Coordinates of C-alpha atoms and ligand atoms in Angstrom, one line a residue:
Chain A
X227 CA -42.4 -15.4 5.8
X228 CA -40.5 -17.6 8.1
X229 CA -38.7 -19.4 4.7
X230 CA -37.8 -15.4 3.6
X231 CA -36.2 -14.9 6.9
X232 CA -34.4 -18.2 7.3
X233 CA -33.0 -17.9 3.8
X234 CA -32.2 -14.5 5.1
X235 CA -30.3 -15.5 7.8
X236 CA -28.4 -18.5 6.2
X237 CA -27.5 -15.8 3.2
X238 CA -26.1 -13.7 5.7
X239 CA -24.1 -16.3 7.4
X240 CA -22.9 -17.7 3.9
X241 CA -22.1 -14.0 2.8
X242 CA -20.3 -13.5 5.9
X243 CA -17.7 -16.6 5.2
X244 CA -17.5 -14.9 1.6
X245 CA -17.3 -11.7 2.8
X246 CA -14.1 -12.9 5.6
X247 CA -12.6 -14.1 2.4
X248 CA -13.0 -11.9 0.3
X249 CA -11.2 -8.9 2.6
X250 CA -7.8 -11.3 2.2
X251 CA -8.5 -11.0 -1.7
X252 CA -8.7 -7.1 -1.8
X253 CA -6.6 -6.3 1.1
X254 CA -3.8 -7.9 -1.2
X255 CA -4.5 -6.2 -4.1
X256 CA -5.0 -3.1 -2.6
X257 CA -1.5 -3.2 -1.2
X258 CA 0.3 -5.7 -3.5
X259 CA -1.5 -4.9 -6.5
X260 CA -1.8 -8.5 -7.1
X261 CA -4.1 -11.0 -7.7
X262 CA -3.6 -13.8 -4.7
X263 CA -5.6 -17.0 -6.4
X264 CA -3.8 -19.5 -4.3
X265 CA -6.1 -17.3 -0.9
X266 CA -9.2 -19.8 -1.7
X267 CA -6.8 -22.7 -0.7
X268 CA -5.5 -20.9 2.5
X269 CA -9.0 -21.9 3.2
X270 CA -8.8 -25.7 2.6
X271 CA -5.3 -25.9 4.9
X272 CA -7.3 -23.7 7.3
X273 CA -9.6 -26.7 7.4
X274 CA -7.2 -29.3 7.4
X275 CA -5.3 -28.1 10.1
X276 CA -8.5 -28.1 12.6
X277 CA -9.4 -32.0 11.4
X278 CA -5.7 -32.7 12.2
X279 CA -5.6 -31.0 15.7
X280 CA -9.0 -31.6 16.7
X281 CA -9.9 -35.2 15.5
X282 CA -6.6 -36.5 15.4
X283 CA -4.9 -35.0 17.8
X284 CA -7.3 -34.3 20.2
X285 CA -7.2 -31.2 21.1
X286 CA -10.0 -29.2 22.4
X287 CA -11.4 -27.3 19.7
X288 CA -11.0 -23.9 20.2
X289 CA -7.2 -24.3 20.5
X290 CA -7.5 -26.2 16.8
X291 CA -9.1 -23.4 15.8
X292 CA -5.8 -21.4 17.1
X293 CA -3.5 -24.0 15.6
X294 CA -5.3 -23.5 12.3
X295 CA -5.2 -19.4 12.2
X296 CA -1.3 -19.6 13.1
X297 CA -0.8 -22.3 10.4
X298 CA -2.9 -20.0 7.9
X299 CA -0.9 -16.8 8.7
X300 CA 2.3 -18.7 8.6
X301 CA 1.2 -20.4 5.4
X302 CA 0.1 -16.9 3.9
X303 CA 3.3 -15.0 4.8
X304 CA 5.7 -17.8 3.6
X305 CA 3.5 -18.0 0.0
X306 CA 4.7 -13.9 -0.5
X307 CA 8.2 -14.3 0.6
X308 CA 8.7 -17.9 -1.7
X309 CA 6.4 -17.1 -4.5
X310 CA 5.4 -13.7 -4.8
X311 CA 8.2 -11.0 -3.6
X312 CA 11.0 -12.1 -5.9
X313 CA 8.5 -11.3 -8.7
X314 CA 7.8 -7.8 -7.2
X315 CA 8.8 -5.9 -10.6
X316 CA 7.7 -8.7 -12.5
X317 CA 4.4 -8.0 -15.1
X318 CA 1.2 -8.5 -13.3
X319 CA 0.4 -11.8 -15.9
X320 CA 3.5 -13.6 -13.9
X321 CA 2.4 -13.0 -10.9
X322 CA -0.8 -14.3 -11.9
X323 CA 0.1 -17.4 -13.5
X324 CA 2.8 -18.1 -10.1
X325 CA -0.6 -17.7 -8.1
X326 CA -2.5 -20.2 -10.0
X327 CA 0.6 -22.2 -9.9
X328 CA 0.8 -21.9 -6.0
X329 CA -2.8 -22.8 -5.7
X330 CA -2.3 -26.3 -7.1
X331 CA 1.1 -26.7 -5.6
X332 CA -1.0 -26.6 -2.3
X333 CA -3.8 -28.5 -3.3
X334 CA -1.3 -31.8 -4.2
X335 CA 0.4 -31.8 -1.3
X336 CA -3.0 -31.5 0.9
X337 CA -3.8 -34.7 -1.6
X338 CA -0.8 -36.1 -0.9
X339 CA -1.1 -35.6 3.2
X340 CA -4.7 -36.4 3.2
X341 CA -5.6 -38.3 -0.1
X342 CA -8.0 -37.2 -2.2
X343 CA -11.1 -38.6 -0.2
X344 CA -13.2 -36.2 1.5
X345 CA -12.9 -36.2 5.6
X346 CA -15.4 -34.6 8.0
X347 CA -15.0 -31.4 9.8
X348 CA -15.7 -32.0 13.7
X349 CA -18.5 -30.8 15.2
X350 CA -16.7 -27.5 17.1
X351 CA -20.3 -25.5 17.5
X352 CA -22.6 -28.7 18.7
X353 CA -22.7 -27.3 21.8
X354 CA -23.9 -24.0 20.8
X355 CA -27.9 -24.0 21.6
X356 CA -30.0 -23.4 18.9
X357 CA -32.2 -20.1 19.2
X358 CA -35.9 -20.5 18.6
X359 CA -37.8 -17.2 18.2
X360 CA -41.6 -18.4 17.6
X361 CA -41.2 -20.4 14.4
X362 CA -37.8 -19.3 13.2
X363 CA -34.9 -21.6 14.4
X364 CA -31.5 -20.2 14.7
X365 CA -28.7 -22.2 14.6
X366 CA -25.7 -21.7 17.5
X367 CA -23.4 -21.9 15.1
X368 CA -24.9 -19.4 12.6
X369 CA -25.4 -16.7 15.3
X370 CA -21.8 -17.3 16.1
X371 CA -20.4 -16.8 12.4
X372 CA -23.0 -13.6 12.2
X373 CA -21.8 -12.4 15.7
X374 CA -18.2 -13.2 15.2
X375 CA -18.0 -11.6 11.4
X376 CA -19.2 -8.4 12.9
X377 CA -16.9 -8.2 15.4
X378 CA -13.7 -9.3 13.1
X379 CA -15.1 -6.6 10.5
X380 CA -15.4 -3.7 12.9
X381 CA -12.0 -4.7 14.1
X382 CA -10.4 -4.2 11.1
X383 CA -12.3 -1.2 10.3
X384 CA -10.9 0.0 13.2
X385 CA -7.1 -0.8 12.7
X386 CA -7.0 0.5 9.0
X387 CA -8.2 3.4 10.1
X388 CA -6.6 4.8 13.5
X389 CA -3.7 2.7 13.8
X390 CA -0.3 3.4 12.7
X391 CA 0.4 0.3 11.0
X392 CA -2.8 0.2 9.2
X393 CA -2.5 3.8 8.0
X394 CA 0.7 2.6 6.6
X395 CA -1.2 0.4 4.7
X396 CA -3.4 2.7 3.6
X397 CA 0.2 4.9 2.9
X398 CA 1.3 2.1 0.7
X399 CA -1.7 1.3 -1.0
X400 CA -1.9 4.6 -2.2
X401 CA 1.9 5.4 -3.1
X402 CA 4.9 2.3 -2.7
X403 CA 7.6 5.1 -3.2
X404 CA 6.2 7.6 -1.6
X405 CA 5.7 5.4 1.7
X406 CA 9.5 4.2 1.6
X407 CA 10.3 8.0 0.9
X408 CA 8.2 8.3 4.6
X409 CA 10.4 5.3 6.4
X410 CA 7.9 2.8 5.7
X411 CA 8.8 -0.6 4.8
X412 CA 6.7 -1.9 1.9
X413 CA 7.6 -5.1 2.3
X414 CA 6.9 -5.6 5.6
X415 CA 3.4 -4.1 5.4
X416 CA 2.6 -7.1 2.4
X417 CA 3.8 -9.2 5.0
X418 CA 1.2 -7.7 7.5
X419 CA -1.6 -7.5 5.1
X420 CA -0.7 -11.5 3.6
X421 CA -0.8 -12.6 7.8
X422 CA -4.2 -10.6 8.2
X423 CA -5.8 -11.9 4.7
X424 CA -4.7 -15.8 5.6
X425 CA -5.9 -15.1 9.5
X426 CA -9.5 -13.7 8.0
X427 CA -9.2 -17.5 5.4
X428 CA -9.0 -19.7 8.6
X429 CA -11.4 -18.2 10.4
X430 CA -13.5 -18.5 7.6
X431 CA -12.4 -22.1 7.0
X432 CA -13.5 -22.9 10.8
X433 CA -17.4 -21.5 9.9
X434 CA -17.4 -23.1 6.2
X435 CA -16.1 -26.4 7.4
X436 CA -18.6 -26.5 10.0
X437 CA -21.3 -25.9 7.3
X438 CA -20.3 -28.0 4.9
X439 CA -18.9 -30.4 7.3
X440 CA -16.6 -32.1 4.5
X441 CA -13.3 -31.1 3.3
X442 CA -11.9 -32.6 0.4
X443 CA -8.3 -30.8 -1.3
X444 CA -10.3 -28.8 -4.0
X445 CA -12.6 -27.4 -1.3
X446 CA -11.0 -23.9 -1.6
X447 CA -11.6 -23.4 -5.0
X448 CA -15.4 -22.7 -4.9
X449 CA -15.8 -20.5 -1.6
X450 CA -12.3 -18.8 -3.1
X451 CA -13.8 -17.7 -6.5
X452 CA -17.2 -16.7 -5.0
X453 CA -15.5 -14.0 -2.3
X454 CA -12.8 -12.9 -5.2
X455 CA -16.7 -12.3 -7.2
X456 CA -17.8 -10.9 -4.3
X457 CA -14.7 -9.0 -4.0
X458 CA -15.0 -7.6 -7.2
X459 CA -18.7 -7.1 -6.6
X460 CA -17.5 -4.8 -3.7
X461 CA -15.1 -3.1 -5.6
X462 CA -11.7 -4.6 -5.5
X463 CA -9.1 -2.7 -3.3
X464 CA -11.9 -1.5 -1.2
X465 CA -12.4 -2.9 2.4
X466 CA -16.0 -1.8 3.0
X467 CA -16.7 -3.1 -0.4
X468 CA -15.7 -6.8 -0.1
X469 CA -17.5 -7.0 3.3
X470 CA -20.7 -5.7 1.5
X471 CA -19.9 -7.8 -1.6
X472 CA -19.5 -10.8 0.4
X473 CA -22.2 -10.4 2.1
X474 CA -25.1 -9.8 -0.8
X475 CA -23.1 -12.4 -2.9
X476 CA -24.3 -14.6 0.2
X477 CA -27.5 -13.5 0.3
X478 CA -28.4 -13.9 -3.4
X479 CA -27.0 -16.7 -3.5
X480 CA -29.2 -18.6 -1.0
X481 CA -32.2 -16.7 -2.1
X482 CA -31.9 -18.2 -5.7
X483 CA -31.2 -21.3 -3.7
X484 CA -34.6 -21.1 -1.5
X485 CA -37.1 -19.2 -4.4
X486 CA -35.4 -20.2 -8.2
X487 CA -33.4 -23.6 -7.7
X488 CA -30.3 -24.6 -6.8
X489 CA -28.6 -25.5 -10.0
X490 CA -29.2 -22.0 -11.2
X491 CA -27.7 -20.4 -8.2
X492 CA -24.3 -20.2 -9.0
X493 CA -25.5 -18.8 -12.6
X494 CA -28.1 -16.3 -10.7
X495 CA -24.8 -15.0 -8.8
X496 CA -22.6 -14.5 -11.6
X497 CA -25.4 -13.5 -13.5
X498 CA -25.5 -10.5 -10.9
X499 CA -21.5 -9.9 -11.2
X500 CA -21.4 -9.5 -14.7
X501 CA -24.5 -6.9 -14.7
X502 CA -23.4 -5.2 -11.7
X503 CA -19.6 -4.6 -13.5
X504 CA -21.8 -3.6 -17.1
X505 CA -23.4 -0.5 -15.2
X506 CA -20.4 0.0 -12.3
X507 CA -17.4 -1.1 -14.1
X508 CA -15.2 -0.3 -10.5
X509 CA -17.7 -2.6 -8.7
X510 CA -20.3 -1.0 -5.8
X511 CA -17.5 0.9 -3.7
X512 CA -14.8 0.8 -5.9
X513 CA -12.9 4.0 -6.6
X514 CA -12.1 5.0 -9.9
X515 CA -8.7 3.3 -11.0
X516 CA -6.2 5.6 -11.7
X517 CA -3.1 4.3 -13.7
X518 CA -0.1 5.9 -12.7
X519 CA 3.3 6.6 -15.5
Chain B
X251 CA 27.4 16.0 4.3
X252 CA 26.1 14.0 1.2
X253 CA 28.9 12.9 -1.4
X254 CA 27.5 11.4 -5.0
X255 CA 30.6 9.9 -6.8
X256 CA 30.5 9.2 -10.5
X257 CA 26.9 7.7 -11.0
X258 CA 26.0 5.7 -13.8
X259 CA 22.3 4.9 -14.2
X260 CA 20.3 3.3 -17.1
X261 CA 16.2 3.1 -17.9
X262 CA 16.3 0.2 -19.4
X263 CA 19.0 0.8 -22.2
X264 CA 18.7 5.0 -21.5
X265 CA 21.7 6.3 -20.3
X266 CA 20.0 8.8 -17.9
X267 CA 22.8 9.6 -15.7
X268 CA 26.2 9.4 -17.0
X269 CA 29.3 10.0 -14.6
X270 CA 27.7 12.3 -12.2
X271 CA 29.4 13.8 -9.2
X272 CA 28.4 16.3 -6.3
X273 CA 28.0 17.4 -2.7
X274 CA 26.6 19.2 -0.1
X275 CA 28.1 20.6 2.7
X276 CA 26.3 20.8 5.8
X277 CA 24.5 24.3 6.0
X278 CA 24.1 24.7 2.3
X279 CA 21.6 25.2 -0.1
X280 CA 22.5 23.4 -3.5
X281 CA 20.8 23.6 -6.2
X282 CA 20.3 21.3 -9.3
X283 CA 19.0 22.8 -12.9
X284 CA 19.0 21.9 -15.9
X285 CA 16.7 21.4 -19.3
X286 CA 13.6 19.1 -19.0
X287 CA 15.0 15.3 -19.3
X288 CA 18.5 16.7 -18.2
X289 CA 18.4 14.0 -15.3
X290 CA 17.6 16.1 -11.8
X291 CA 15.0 13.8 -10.7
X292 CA 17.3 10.5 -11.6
X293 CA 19.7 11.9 -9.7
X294 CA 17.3 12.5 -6.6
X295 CA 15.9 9.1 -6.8
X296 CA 19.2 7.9 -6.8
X297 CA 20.4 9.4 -4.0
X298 CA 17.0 7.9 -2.3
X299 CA 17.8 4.3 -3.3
X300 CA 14.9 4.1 -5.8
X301 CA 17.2 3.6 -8.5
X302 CA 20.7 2.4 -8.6
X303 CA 24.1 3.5 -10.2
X304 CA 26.3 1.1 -11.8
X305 CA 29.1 2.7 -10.6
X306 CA 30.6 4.7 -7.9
X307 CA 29.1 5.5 -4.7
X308 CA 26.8 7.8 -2.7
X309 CA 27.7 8.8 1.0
X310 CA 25.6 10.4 3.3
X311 CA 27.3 11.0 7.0
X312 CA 30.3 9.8 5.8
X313 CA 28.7 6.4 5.5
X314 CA 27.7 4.7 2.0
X315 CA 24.2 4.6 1.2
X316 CA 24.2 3.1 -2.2
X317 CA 22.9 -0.5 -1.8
X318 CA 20.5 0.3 1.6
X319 CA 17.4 0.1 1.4
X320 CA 15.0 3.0 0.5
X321 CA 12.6 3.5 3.5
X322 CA 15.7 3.4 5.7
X323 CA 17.0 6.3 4.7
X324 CA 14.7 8.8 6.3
X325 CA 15.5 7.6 10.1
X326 CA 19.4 8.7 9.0
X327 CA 18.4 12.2 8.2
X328 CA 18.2 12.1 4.6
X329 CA 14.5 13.1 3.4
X330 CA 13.0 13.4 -0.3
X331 CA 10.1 15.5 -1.6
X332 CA 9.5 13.8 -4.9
X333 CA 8.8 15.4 -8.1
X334 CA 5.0 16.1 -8.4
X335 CA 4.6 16.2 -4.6
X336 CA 3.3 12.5 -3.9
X337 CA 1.4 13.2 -1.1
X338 CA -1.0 10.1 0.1
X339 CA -4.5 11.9 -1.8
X340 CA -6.9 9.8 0.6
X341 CA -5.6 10.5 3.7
X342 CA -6.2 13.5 5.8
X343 CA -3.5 16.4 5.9
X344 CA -3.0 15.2 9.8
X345 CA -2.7 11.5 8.4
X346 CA 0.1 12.4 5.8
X347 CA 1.9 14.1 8.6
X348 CA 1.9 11.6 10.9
X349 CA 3.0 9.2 7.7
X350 CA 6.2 11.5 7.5
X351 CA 6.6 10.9 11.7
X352 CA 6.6 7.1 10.8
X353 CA 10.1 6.6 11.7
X354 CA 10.1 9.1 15.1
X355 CA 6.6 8.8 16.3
X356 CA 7.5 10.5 19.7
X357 CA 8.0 13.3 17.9
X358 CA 4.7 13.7 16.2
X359 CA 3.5 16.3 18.6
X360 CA 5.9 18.4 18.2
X361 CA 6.6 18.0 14.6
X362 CA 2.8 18.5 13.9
X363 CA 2.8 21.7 15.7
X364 CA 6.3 22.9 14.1
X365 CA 4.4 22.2 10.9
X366 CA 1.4 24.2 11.7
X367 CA 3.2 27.2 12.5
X368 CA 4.6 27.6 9.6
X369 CA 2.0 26.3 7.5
X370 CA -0.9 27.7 9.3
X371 CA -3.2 26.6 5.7
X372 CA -2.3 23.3 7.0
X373 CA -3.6 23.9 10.2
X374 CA -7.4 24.9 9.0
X375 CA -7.3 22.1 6.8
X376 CA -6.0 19.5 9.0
X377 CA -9.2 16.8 8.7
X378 CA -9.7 17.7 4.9
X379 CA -8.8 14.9 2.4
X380 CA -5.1 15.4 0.4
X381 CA -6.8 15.2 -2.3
X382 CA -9.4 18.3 -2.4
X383 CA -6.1 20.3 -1.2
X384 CA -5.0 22.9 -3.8
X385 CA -1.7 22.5 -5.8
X386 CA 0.4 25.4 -3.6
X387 CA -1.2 23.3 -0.1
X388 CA -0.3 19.6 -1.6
X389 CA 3.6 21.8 -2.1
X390 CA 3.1 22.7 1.5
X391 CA 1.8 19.0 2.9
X392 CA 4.6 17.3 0.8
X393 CA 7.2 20.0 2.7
X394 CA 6.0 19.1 5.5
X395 CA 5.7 15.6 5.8
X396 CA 9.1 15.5 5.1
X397 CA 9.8 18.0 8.0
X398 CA 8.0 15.5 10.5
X399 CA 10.6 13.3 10.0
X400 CA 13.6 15.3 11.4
X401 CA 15.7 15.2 8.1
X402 CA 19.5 16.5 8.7
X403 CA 19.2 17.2 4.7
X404 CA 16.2 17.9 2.7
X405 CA 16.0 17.0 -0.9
X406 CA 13.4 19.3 -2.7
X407 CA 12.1 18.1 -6.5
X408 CA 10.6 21.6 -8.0
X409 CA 8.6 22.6 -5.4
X410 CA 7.7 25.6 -7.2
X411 CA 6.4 23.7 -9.9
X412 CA 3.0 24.9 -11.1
X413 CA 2.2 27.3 -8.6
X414 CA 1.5 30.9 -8.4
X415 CA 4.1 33.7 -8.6
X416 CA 3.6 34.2 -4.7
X417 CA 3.3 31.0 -4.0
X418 CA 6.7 30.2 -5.3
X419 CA 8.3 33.3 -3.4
X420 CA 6.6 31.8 -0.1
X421 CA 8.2 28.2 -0.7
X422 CA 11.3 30.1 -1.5
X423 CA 11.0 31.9 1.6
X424 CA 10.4 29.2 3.3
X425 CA 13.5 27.2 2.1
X426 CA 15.4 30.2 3.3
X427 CA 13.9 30.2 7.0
X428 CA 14.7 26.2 6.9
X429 CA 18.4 27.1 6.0
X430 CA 18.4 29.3 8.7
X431 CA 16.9 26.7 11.3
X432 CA 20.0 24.8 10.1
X433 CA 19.2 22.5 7.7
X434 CA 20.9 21.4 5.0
X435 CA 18.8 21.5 1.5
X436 CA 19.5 19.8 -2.5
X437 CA 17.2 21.7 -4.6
X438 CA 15.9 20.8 -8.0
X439 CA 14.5 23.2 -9.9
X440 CA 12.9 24.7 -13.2
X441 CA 12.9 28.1 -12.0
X442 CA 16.7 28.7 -12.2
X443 CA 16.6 32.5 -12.0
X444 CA 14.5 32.3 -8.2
X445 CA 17.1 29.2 -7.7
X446 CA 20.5 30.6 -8.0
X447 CA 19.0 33.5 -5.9
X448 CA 19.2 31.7 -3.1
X449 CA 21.4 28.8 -3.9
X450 CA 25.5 28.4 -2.1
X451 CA 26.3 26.5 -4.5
X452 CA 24.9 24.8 -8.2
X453 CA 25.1 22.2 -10.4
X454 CA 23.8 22.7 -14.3
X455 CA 22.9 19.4 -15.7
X456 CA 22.5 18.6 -19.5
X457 CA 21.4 15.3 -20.7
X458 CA 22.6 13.5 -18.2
X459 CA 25.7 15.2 -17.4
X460 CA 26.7 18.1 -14.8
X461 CA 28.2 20.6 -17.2
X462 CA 28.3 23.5 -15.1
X463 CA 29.3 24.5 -11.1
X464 CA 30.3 27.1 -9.1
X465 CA 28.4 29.7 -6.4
X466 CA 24.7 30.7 -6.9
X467 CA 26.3 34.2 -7.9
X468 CA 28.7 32.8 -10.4
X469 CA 26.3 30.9 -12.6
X470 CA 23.5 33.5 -12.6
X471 CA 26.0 35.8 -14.1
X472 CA 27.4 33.5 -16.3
X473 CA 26.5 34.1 -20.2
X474 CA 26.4 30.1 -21.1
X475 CA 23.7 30.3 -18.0
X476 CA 22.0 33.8 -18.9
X477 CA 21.3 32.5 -22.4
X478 CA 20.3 29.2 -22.0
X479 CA 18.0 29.3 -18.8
X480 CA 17.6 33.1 -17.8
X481 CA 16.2 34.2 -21.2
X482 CA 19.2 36.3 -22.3
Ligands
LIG201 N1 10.9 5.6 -15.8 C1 11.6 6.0 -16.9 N2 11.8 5.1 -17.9 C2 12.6 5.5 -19.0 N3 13.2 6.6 -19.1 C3 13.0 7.5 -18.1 C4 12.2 7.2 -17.0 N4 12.3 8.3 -16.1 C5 13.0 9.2 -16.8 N5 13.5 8.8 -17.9 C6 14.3 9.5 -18.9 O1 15.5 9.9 -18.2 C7 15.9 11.2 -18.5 C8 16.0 12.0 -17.3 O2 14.8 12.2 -16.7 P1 14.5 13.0 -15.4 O3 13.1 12.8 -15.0 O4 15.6 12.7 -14.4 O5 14.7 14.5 -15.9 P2 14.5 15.9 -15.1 O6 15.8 16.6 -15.3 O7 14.0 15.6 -13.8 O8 13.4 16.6 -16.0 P3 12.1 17.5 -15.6 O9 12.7 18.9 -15.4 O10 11.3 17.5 -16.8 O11 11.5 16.9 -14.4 C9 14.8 11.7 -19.5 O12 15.4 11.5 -20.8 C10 13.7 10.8 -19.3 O13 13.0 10.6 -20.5
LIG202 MG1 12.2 16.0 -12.8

């Protein structure tokens, strides 16, 4: 019992990084109708920029975990306006290939900056005491990615919703030319969306770093392709679907972890993918896909 | 009001639009017809900087609009119903409004009432999804988003397209009570007969070309018009 709920709890906080993640992958193609496969490596700077400010620079960590969310949104907005807008009329397999493209342009020059040996993540949530609750230890630092997830989610609930810029979203998600017809600038809103996806990859970076507690240049690629699963898992293009995606991609995962073995996991969770997309071809929430002439 | 000077424009290598010129005066109602694949909606989505002409020039306010960008257009008075309606199916009927206050938010009380009164379907529907709207209420929503955004001219892409015989007469009407209020209004449309009725002025196009002007009154009577659109 107390294995069942602390595999619980540390699938929830894993699904909750995923889930953070995977809201950057769908948000973008929900508004961009592209695939962004260079978001996983947002992560990895998002990481690097806290070892930089927090070890070597010494700053206090909470301001390095500031530094890294401007760096990620700056990082995020300048990838669309570089890479991705001059190819806005371009066929979706460009696109798609300049993402891939992207994602190893960033991952050399991380090897360049940092080399290609692994460095460790500081400590930001030591001081975080752990909750005991009879037998079950929690961890600070996994109540505060549970606590914090929630919080970020409901935000952004919130904003799409009843705000005006994020029903502008919603307005361009649905209809590009029909939103400029209405005054709305589509480019600015993939501007938006690509700050809030890359905000949502540090923040994650900041609770997967302090997990895994090494960052080495490929360390986007792994977290990056489980949240585009659990993305898809979701339903792509939906919001509430990546943040339930995310989070039961996490959960299986670390139940196959805890009950089958470890090595299968990552087959267990793909395993679950594939089957889910057989009998729901639009993924749990996704709405059917419409293609419009 | 709005000037289009010799437009060229291409799909690709389709000649769609081949030396096209009109205008609108403030006050008027114009109206576009033509054949299916003549070019009325090119020449609306031109004007609205979706596409753009090789050649000549569009003014609007005595200013040239031909290489600014689309969604600026709106805050300058110039709004578009598109062809089909286009309005956003997921959002609510209030959310779509407010979409076509984007530009003038202050003015979203106001405009939403305005709306209401003289769409009160709207009104009794205001929380209900776009989507599960009918056909004739989609014509209305699309109508009056573009309202909410204050437009000096309203360009209109066959609202009466697929709707009911009194349906059609009540976006007519409407059109007419807009005139009134004093705005000035493009229309595109099918129905030729209903649209020289209560056109100033119109423009027949035929593949591409504007073969045809003159008053409302004028064309209606005219036997090249009577026989090809009017049945006879
Ligand atoms: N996206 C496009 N790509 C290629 N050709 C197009 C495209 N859109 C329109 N055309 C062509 O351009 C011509 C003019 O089309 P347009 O839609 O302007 O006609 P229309 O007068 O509005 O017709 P309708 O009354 O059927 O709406 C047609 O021959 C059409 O096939
Ligand atoms: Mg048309």
């Amino acid at each position: 019992m107390i294995t069942l709920i602390q595999a619980l709890l540390n699938g929830l906080s894993l699904g909750s990084i995923y889930a953070l993640i995977a809201l950057g992958y769908t948000m973008v193609y929900g508004i961009a109708k592209m695939l962004n496969f260079a978001h996983g490596d947002v992560i990895m700077v998002g990481a690097y920029a806290v070892i930089t400010s927090v070890v070597q620079a010494k700053m206090p960590g909470v301001l390095g975990v500031v530094v890294s969310i401007a760096i990620c949104a700056l990082l995020g907005v300048t990838i669309e306006f570089l890479a991705y807008r001059p190819l806005r009329k371009a066929a979706s397999l460009t696109v798609l290939i300049t993402a891939i493209g992207v994602s190893y342009l960033l991952q050399n020059v991380a090897q360049l900056i940092y080399g290609t040996e692994q460095k460790a993540f500081p400590e930001l949530f030591d001081s975080i005491p752990t909750l005991t609750l009879g037998e079950v230890s929690i961890e600070g630092s996994l109540l505060l990615t549970l606590g914090l997830t929630a919080v970020i989610m409901a935000a952004l609930t919130l904003f799409i919703n009843y705000t005006r810029v994020g029903k502008a979203m919603r307005a361009v998600s649905e209809d590009k030319e029909a939103a400029e017809l209405m005054g709305i600038s589509v480019n600015r809103t993939i501007t938006v969306t690509f700050a809030i996806g890359s905000v949502l990859a540090a923040v994650a970076s900041v609770f997967y770093g302090a997990s895994y507690t090494y960052i080495r240049p490929t360390t986007g690629a792994m977290p990056g392709i489980k949240a585009f699963t659990a993305a898809v898992f979701g339903g792509i293009g939906s919001i509430p679907g990546a943040m339930l995606g995310g989070i039961l991609l996490g959960v299986i995962e670390q139940m196959s972890k805890t009950y089958i073995s470890t090595k299968w996991s990552d087959a267990i969770v793909f395993g679950v993918l594939v089957l889910v997309l057989v009998i729901k071809p639009t993924g749990l929430l996704g709405k059917k896909i419409s293609e419009k002439v | 009001m709005l000037q289009v000077n010799n437009i060229n424009v291409f799909y690709g290598k389709i000649h769609a639009l081949k030396d096209v010129s009109l205008n609108v005066n403030q006050g008027e109602i114009v109206a576009l017809i033509g054949a299916n694949g003549a070019g009325k909606s090119t020449t609306l989505k031109t004007i609205s900087g979706m596409l753009r002409s090789r050649t000549g020039d569009i003014t609007f306010m005595d200013e040239s609009i031909s290489h600014i960008d689309p969604y600026k257009l709106i805050s300058r008075g110039l709004a578009h119903v598109p062809e089909g309606r286009r309005v956003f199916l997921q959002m609510t009927v209030q959310e779509n409004l407010e979409m076509g206050a984007y530009t003038c938010k202050d003015h979203t009380k106001e405009g939403l009432e305005d709306v209401y009164n003289r769409f009160p379907r709207l009104l009794h529907r205001k929380n209900q999804i776009a989507g599960t709207l009918s056909g004739g209420e989609q014509q209305m929503l699309a109508m009056g988003r573009a309202l909410m955004g204050q437009p000096k001219l309203l360009m209109l892409d066959e609202p009466s397209m697929g709707l009911a015989p009194i349906l059609v007469q009540f976006i007519f009407d409407m059109i007419l009570e807009l005139k009134s209020a004093g705005a000035t209004i493009l229309l595109v449309e099918q129905n030729a007969e209903m649209a020289l009725k209560i056109a100033d002025r119109a423009y027949v196009m035929e593949s591409g070309r504007i073969v045809l002007s003159g008053t409302g009154e004028e064309l209606a009577n005219s036997d090249a018009i009577k026989k090809a659109y009017l049945g006879g």
